[in-house]
Coordinates of C-alpha atoms in Angstrom, one line a residue:
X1 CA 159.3 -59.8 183.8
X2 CA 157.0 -57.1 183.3
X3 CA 154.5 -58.4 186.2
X4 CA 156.7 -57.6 188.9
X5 CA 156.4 -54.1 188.1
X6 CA 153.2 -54.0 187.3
X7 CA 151.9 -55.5 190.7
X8 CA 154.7 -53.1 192.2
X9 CA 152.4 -50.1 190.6
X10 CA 149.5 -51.4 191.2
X11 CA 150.0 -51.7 195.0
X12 CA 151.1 -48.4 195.1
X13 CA 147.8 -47.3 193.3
X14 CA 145.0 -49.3 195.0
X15 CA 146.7 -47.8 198.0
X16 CA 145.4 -44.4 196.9
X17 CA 142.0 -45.1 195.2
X18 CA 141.6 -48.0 198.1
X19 CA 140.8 -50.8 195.9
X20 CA 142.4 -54.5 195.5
X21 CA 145.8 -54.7 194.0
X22 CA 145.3 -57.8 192.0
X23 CA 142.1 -56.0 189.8
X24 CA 144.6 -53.4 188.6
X25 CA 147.2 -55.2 187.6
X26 CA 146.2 -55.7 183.6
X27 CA 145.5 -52.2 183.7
X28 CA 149.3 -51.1 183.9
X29 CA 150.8 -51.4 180.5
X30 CA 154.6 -50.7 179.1
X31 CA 154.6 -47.2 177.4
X32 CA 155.0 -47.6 173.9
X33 CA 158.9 -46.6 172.4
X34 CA 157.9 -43.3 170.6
X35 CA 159.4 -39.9 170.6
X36 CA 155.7 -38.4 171.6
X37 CA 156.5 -40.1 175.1
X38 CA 158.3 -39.2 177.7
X39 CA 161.9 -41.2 177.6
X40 CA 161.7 -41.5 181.5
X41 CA 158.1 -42.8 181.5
X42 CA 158.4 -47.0 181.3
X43 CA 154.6 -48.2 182.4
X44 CA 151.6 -46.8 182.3
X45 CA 148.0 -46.4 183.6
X46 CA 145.5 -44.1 181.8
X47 CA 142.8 -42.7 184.9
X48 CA 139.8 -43.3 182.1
X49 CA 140.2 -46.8 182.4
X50 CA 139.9 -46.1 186.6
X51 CA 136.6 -44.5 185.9
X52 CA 135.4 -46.7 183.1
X53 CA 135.6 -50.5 185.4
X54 CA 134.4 -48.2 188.5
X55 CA 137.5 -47.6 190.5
X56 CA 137.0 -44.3 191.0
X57 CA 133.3 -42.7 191.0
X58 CA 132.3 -40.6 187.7
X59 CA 130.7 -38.0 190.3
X60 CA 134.0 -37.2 191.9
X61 CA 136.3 -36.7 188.1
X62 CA 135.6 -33.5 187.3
X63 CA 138.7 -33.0 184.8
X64 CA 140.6 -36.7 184.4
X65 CA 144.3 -34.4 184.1
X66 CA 143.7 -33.0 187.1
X67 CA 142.7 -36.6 188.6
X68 CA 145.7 -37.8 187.4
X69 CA 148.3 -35.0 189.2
X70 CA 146.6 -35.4 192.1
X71 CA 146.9 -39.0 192.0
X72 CA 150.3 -39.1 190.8
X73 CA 151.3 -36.4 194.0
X74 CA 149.6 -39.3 196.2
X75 CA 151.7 -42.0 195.0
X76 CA 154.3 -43.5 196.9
X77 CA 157.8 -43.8 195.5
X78 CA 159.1 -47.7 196.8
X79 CA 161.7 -49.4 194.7
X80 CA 160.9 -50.7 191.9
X81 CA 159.2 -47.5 191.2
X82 CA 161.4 -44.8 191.3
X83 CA 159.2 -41.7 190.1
X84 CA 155.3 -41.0 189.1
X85 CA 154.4 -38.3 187.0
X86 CA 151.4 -37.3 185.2
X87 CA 151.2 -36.7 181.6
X88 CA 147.9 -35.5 181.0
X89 CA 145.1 -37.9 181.7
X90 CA 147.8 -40.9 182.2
X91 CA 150.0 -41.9 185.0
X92 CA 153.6 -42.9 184.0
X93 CA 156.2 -44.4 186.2
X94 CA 159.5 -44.7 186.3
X95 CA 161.0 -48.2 187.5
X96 CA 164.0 -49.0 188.6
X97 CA 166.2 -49.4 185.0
X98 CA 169.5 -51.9 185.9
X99 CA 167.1 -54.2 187.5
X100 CA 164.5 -54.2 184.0
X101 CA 167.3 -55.2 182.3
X102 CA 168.5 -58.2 184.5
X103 CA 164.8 -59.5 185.0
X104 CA 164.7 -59.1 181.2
X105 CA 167.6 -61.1 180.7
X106 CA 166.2 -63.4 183.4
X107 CA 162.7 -64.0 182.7
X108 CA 163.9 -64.7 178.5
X109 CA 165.6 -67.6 179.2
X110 CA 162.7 -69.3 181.0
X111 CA 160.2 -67.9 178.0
X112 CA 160.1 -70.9 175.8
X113 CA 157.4 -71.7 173.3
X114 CA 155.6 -74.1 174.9
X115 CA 155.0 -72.0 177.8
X116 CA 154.1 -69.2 175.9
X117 CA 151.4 -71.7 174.2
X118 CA 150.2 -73.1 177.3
X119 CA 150.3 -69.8 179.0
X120 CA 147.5 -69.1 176.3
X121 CA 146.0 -71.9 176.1
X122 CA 146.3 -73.4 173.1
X123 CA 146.1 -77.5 173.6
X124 CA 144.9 -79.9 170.6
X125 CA 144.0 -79.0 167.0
X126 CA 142.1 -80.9 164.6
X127 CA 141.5 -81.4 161.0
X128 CA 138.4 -82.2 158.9
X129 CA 139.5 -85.0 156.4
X130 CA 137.0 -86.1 153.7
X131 CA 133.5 -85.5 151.9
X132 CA 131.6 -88.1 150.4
X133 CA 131.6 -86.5 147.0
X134 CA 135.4 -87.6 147.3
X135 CA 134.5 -91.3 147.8
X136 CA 131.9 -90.9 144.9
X137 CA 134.6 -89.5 142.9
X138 CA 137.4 -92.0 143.2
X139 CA 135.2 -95.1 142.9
X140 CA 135.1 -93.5 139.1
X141 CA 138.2 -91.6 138.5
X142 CA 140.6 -92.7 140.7
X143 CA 143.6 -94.4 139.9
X144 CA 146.2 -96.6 142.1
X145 CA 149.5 -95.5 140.5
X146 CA 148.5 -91.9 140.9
X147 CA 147.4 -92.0 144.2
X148 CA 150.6 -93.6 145.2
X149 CA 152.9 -91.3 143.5
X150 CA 150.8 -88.2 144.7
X151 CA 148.1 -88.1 147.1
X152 CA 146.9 -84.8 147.5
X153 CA 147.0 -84.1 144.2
X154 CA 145.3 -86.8 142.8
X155 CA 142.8 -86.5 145.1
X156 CA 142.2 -82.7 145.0
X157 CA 141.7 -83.6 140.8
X158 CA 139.5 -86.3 141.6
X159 CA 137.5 -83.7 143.9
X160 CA 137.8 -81.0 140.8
X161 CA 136.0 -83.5 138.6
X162 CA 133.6 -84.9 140.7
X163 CA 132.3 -81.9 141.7
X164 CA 132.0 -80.2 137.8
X165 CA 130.2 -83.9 137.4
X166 CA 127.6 -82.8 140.3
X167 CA 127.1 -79.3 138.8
X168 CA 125.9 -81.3 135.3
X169 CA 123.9 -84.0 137.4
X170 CA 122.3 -83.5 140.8
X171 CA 122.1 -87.4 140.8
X172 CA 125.9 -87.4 141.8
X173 CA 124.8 -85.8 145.1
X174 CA 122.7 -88.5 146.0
X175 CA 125.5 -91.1 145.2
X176 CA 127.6 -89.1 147.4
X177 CA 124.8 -88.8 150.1
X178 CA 124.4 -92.6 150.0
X179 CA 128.1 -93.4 150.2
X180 CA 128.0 -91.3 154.1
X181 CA 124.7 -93.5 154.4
X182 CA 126.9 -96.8 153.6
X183 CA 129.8 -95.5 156.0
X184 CA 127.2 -94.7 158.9
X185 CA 125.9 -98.2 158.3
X186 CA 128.8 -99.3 158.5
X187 CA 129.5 -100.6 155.0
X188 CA 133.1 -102.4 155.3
X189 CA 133.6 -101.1 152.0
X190 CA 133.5 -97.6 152.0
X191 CA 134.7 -97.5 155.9
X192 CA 137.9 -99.0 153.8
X193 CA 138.2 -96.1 151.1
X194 CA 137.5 -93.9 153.8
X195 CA 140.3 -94.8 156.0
X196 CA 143.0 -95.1 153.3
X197 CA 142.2 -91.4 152.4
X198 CA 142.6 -90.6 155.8
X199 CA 145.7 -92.0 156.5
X200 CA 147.1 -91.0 153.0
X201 CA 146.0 -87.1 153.9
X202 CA 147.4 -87.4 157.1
X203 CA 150.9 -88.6 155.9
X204 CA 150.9 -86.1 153.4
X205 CA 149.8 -82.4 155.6
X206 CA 152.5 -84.1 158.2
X207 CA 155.0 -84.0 156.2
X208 CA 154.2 -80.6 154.5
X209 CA 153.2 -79.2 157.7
X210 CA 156.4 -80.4 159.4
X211 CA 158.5 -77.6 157.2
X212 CA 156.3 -75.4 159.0
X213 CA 157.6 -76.6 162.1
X214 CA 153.9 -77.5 162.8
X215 CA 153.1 -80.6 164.8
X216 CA 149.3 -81.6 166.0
X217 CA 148.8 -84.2 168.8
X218 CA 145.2 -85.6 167.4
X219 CA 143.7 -85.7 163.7
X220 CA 140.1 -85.7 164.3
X221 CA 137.3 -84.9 161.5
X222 CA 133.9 -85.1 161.5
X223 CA 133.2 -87.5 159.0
X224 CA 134.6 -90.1 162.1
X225 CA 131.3 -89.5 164.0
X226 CA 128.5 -91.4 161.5
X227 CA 127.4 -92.9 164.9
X228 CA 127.4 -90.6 167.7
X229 CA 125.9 -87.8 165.0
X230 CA 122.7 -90.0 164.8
X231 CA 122.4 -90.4 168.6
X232 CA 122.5 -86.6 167.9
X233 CA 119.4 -87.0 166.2
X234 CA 117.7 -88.9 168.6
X235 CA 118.8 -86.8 171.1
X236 CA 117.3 -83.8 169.4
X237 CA 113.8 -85.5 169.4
X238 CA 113.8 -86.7 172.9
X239 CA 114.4 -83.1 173.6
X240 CA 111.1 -82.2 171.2
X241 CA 113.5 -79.3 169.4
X242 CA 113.3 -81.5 166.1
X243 CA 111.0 -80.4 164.2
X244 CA 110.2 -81.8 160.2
X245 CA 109.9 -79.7 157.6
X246 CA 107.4 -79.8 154.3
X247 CA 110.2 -81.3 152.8
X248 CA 110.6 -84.2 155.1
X249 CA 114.1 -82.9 156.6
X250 CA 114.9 -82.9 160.2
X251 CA 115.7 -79.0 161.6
X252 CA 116.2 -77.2 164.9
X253 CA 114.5 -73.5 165.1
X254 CA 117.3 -71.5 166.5
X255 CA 115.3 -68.1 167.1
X256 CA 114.4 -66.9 170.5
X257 CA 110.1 -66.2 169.2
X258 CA 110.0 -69.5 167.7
X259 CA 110.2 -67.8 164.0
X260 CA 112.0 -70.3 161.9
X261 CA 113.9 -67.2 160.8
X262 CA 117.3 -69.2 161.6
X263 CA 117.2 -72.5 161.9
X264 CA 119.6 -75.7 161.4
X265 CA 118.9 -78.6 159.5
X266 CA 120.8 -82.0 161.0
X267 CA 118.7 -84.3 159.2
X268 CA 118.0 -85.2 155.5
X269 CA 114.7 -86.8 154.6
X270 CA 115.9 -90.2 153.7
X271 CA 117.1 -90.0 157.7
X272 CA 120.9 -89.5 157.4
X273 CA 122.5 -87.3 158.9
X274 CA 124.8 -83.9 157.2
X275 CA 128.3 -82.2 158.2
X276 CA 126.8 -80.2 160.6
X277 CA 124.7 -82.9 162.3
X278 CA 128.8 -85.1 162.7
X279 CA 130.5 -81.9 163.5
X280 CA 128.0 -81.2 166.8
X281 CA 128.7 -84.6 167.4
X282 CA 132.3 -84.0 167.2
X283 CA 132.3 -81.2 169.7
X284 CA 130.4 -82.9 172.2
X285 CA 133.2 -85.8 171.8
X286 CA 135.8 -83.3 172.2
X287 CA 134.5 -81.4 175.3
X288 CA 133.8 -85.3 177.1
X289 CA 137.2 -86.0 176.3
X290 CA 139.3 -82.9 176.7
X291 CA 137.1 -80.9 179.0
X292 CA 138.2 -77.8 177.3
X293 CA 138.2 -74.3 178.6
X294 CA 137.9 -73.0 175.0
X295 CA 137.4 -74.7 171.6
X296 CA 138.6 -72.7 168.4
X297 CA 137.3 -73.6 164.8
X298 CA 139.9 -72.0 162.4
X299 CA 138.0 -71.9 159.4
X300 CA 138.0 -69.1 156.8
X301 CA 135.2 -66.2 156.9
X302 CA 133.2 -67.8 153.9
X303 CA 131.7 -70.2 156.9
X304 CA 130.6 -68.0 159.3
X305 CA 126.8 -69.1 159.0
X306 CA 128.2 -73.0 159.5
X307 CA 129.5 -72.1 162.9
X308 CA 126.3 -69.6 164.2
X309 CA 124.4 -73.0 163.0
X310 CA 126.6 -75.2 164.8
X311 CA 126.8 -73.1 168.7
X312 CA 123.5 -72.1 168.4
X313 CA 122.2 -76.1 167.8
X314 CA 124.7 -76.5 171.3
X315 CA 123.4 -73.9 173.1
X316 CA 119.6 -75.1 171.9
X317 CA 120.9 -79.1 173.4
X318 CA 121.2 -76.9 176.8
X319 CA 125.5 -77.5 176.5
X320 CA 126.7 -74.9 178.8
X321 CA 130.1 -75.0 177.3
X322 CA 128.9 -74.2 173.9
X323 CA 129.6 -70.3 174.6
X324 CA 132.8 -71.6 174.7
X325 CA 133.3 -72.7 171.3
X326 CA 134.9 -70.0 168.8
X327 CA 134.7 -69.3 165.0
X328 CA 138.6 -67.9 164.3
X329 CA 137.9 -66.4 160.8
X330 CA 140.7 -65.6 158.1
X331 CA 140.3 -63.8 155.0
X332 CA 141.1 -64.8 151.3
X333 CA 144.9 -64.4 149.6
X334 CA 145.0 -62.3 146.3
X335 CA 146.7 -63.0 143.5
X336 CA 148.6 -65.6 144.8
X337 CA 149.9 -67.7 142.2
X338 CA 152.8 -69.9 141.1
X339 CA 154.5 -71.5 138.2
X340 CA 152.8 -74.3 138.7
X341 CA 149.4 -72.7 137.8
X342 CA 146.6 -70.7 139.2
X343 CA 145.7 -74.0 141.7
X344 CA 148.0 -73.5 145.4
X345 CA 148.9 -76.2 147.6
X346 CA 150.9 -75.5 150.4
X347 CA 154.0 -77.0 149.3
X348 CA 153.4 -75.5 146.0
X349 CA 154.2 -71.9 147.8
X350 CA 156.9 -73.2 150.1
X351 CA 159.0 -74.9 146.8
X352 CA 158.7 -71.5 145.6
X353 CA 159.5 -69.1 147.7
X354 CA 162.0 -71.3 148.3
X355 CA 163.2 -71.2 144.9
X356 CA 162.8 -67.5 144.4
X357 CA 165.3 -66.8 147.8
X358 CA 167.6 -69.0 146.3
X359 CA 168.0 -67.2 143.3
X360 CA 168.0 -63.8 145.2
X361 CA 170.6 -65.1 147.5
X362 CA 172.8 -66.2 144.3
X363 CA 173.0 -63.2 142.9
X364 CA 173.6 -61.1 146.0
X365 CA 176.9 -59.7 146.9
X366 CA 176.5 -60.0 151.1
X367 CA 175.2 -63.8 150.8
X368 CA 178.0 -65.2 153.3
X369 CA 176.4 -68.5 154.0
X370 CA 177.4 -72.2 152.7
X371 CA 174.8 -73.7 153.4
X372 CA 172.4 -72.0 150.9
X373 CA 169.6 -74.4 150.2
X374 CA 169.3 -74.2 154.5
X375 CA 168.8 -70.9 154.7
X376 CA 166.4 -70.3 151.4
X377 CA 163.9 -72.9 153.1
X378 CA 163.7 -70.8 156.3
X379 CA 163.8 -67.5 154.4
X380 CA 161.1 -68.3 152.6
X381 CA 159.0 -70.0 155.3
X382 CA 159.5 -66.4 157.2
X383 CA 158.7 -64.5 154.4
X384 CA 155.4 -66.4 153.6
X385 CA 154.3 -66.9 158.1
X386 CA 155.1 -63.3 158.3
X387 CA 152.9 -62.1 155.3
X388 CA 150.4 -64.2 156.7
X389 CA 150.4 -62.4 159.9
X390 CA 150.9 -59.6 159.5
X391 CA 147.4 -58.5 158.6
X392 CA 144.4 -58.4 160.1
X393 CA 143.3 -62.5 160.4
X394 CA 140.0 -61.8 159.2
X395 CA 141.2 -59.3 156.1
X396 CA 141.7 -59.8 152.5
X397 CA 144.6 -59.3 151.4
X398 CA 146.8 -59.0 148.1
X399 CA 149.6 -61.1 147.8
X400 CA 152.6 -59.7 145.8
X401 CA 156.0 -62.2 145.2
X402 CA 158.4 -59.1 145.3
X403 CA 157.4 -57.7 148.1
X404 CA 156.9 -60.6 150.2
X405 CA 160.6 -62.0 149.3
X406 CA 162.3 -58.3 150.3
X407 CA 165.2 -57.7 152.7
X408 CA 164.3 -54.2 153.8
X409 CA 160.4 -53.0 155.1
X410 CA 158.3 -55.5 157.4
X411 CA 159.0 -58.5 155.8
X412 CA 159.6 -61.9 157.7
X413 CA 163.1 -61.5 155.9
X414 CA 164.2 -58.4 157.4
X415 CA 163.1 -60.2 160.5
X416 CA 166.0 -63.2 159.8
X417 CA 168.3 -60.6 158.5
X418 CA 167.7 -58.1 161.9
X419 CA 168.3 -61.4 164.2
X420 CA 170.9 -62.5 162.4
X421 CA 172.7 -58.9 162.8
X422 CA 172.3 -59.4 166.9
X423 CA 174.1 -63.1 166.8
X424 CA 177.0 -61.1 164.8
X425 CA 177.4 -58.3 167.4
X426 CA 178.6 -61.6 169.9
X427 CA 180.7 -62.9 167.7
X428 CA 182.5 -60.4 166.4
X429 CA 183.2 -58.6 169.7
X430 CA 185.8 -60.7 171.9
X431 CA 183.7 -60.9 175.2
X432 CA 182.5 -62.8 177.1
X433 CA 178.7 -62.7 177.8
X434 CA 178.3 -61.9 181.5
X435 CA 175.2 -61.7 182.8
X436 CA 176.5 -60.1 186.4
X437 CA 177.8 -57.1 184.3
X438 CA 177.0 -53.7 185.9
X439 CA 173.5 -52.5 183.8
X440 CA 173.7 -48.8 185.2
X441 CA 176.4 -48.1 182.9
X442 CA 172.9 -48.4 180.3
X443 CA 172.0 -44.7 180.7
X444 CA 171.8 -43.7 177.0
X445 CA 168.2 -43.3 175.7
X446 CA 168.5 -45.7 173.1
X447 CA 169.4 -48.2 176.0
X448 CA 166.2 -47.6 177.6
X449 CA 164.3 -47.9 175.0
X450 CA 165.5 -51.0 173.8
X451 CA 165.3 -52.1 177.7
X452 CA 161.6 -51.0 177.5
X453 CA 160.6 -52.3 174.3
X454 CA 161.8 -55.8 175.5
X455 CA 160.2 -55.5 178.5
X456 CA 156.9 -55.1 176.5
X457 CA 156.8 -58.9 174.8
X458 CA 154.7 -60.2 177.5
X459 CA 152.2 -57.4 176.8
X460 CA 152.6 -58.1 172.7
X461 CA 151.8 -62.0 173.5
X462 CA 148.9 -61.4 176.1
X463 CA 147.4 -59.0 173.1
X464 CA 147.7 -62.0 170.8
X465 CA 145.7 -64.6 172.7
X466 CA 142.9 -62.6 174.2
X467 CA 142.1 -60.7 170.5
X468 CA 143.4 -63.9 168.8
X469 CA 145.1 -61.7 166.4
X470 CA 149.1 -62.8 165.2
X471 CA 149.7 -59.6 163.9
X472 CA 150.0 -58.2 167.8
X473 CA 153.2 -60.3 168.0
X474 CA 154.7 -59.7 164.3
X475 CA 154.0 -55.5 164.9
X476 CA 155.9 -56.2 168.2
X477 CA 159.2 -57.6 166.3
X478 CA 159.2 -55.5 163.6
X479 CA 159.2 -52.4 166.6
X480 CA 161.8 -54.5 168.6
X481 CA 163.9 -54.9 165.4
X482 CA 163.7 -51.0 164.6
X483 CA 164.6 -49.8 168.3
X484 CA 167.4 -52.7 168.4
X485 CA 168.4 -51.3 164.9
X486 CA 169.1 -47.7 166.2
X487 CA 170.9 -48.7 169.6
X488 CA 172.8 -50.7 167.3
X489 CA 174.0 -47.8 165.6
X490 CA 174.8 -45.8 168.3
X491 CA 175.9 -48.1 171.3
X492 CA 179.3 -49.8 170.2
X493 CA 180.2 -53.0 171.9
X494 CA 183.3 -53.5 170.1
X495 CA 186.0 -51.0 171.0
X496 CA 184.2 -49.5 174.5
X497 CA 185.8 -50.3 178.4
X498 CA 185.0 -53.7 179.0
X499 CA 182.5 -53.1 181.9
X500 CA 180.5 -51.0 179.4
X501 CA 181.2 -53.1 176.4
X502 CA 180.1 -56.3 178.7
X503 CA 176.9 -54.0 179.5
X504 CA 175.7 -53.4 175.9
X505 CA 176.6 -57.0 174.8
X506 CA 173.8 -58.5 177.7
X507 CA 171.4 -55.6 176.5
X508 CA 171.7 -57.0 172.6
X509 CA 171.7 -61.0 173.8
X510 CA 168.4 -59.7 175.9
X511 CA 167.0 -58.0 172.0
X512 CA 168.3 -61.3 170.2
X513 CA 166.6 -63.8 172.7
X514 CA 163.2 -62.1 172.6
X515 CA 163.1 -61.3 169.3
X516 CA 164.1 -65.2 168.5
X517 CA 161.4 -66.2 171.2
X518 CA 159.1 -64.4 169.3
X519 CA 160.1 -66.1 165.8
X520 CA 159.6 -69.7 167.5
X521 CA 156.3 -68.4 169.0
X522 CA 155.4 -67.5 165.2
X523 CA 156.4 -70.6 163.9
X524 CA 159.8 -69.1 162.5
X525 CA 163.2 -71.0 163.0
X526 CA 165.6 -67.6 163.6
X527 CA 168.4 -67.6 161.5
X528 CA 172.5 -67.1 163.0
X529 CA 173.5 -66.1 160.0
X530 CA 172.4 -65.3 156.2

């Protein structure tokens, strides 16, 4: 919706400063709801950012205020735009209001989820499965009945044990070193164990993931490419950047002066290949399969070096695409714990946040809801996606039950509770939703800002996907659920003349559709009622 105005604006400004209309356009934002701003003002272009990509010439801004009045007196005034002003160093315009709000109403209706995914891009996901020390560690602990009853778990155990083994005796990492070697020879064996782990993980994070409302279209990890990781190898060699270190292990020197101050090492000295040796082989699979415009790794922060190793090793192979390959770091959770011990799963944090709305929910005089077990499940799954998101991806964080689980504050509760609140205002009104209604009865400033603030999701998702930061889109809700909040307050449905009434009720359906567009995009099923 937003776009229309925005290439409206920008017309109008290259115009003036005689440059292309279509280079301007992402310059022009929504103006922020705040009280510092003026109410009239619903997009914005600052004049830095003119002088800063080299639309208008340093040499001829003396003072960027006085740039911007003269500009703003330059300006013409052709609906959409209905008024330019300038507010210090920043142009603001005024658009035509009524039509915001049908376009709004509009354009929501056609914003689904998957088009706001493909819009940025996002295509396949994969996972990474399986070590060898897990192979190594079943053939000795594992047990049938266990691993039928539950996988991950007994598996994760098995991986505990295995692992405290290896820290007693470094022998158990040249067991598990020689099980990859059997699997890369292809040893029918431990190809067998391999792919019954696979399978059994997969089962498992579906199911888990699927009370996420998470779905992936290919499971792909690296320990699938024993093969293509040695013709890694021999690629490496035909292209003379392996070299073999005193140790006898195969490496690539990564520096630009030939230092060997970074390097990556893809080969052991017994000649089999490691993880990172399988995942370049995975990515070059990937790209000659899926031809991808951009490939993101979301891995946590603690394996930054991993992925410098593993783009600079592509870029070394001469793959032009391999500057198109991106580490998405996350931070660590503090203090996250359960009653089932200090060890988290996934489904071990679900079950109880789960359990701990339910109580809450029992216990509190405005639960209204039959269907109680329902609506803990999605109230907990908001709470725990919005807590997530909320922070910087890359940022530790402390993680604290009671506040997570609240009603009130920016929790992914209050935003249930505020969408919730919108479907009630339709229900408990007595009219009919009519989307021909006559919008210029919205003149009250809380009306415009709610109109404006809608208008601004576009911006919120766009912020998302180019800084691959969530928290863009959860800020944006919790600011959509405050400004929908106050007009709320102040602009009654129920009891105003029906062409008013009929007014207000498409401005709140426009709030509630964005706002549950925005859940969904998050991951969130929006709640009706709770």
């Amino acid at each position: 919706m937003a776009s229309i105005f925005r290439r409206a604006i920008a017309k109008q400004v290259a115009k003036v400063i005689g440059a292309a209309a279509d280079d301007l356009v992402s310059m022009v934002t929504v103006t922020p709801v705040t009280k510092k701003i003026n109410p009239d003002a619903h997009f914005s272009l600052p004049i830095r950012n003119l002088v800063k990509y080299g639309f208008i010439a340093e040499s001829n801004v003396t003072r960027l205020d006085e740039t911007a009045c003269k500009m703003a007196n330059k300006i013409v005034c052709d609906n959409p735009i209905m008024n330019v002003t300038a507010d210090r160093s920043v142009l603001q315009f005024k658009v035509n209001h009524p039509l915001m709000v049908k376009l709004n109403q509009n354009e929501i209706h056609h914003w689904c989820l998957v088009r706001a995914a493909n819009d940025c891009g996002f295509d396949k996901i994969f996972f990474h499965l399986f070590t060898g020390l897990l192979g190594v560690g079943f053939l000795k602990y594992g047990s049938e009945s266990q691993l039928s009853q539950n996988a991950i778990q007994h598996l994760f155990d098995i991986y505990v044990r295995v692992n405290q083994d290896a820290d007693k005796d470094e022998t158990v990492y040249d067991s598990a070193r020689q099980f990859f070697k059997n699997m890369e020879e292809g040893d029918e064996k431990s190809l067998s164990l391999w792919q019954r782990f696979r399978e059994l993980s997969i089962d498992e994070y579906s199911r888990i993931y699927q009370r996420l409302g998470v779905g992936f279209d290919v499971y792909s990890g690296e320990s699938m490419f024993g093969d293509p990781a040695l013709q890694v190898i021999e690629q490496v060699k035909k292209m003379g950047i392996l070299q073999l270190s005193k140790r006898g292990t195969g490496v690539v020197d990564l520096t630009a002066d030939n230092s060997m101050k970074f390097y990556s090492t893809l080969m052991r000295s017994d000649g089999t290949t490691l993880y990172i040796t399988r995942d370049i082989a995975a990515a070059i699979h990937r790209h000659d399969n899926y031809k991808f415009n951009r490939m993101y790794y979301v891995v946590d922060k603690s394996q930054n070096q991993h992925f410098r190793q593993l783009f600079g090793t592509l870029n070394k192979m001469k793959y032009e695409w391999a500057d198109r390959c991106h580490h998405v770091q996350f931070g660590k959770v503090i203090g996250m714990s359960t009653r089932k011990g200090d060890v988290i799963f996934l489904q071990d944090v679900l079950d109880e946040a789960k359990t701990r709305m339910l109580h809450n929910m029992k216990y509190s005089q405005t639960t209204k809801v039959d269907n109680l077990d329902e609506v803990a499940e999605a109230l907990g799954i908001s709470a725990i996606i919005i807590q997530d998101l909320k922070n910087n991806l890359n940022s530790d964080y402390k993680f604290d039950w009671d506040k997570v689980l609240q009603s009130h504050g920016d929790t992914g509760v209050y935003l249930q509770y505020s969408h919730a609140r919108l479907c009630s205002i339709e229900k408990l009104c007595n009219i009919s939703l009519d989307t021909n209604c006559n919008t210029t009865l919205l003149q009250e400033k809380e009306a415009t800002q709610l109109v404006q603030q809608i208008a601004a999701y576009e911006d919120a998702v766009y912020k998302a996907y180019t800084e691959i930061e969530p928290k863009n889109i959860v800020k944006y809700l919790f600011r959509l659920c405050h400004v929908a909040s106050t007009a709320h307050n102040t602009l009654m449905v129920k009891g105003s003349n029906t062409d008013l009434a009929k007014a207000r009720l498409l401005l709140f359906n426009s709030a509630r559709l964005t706002l549950s567009n925005g859940m969904r995009l998050l991951g969130i099923l929006p709640l009706q009622q709770m």
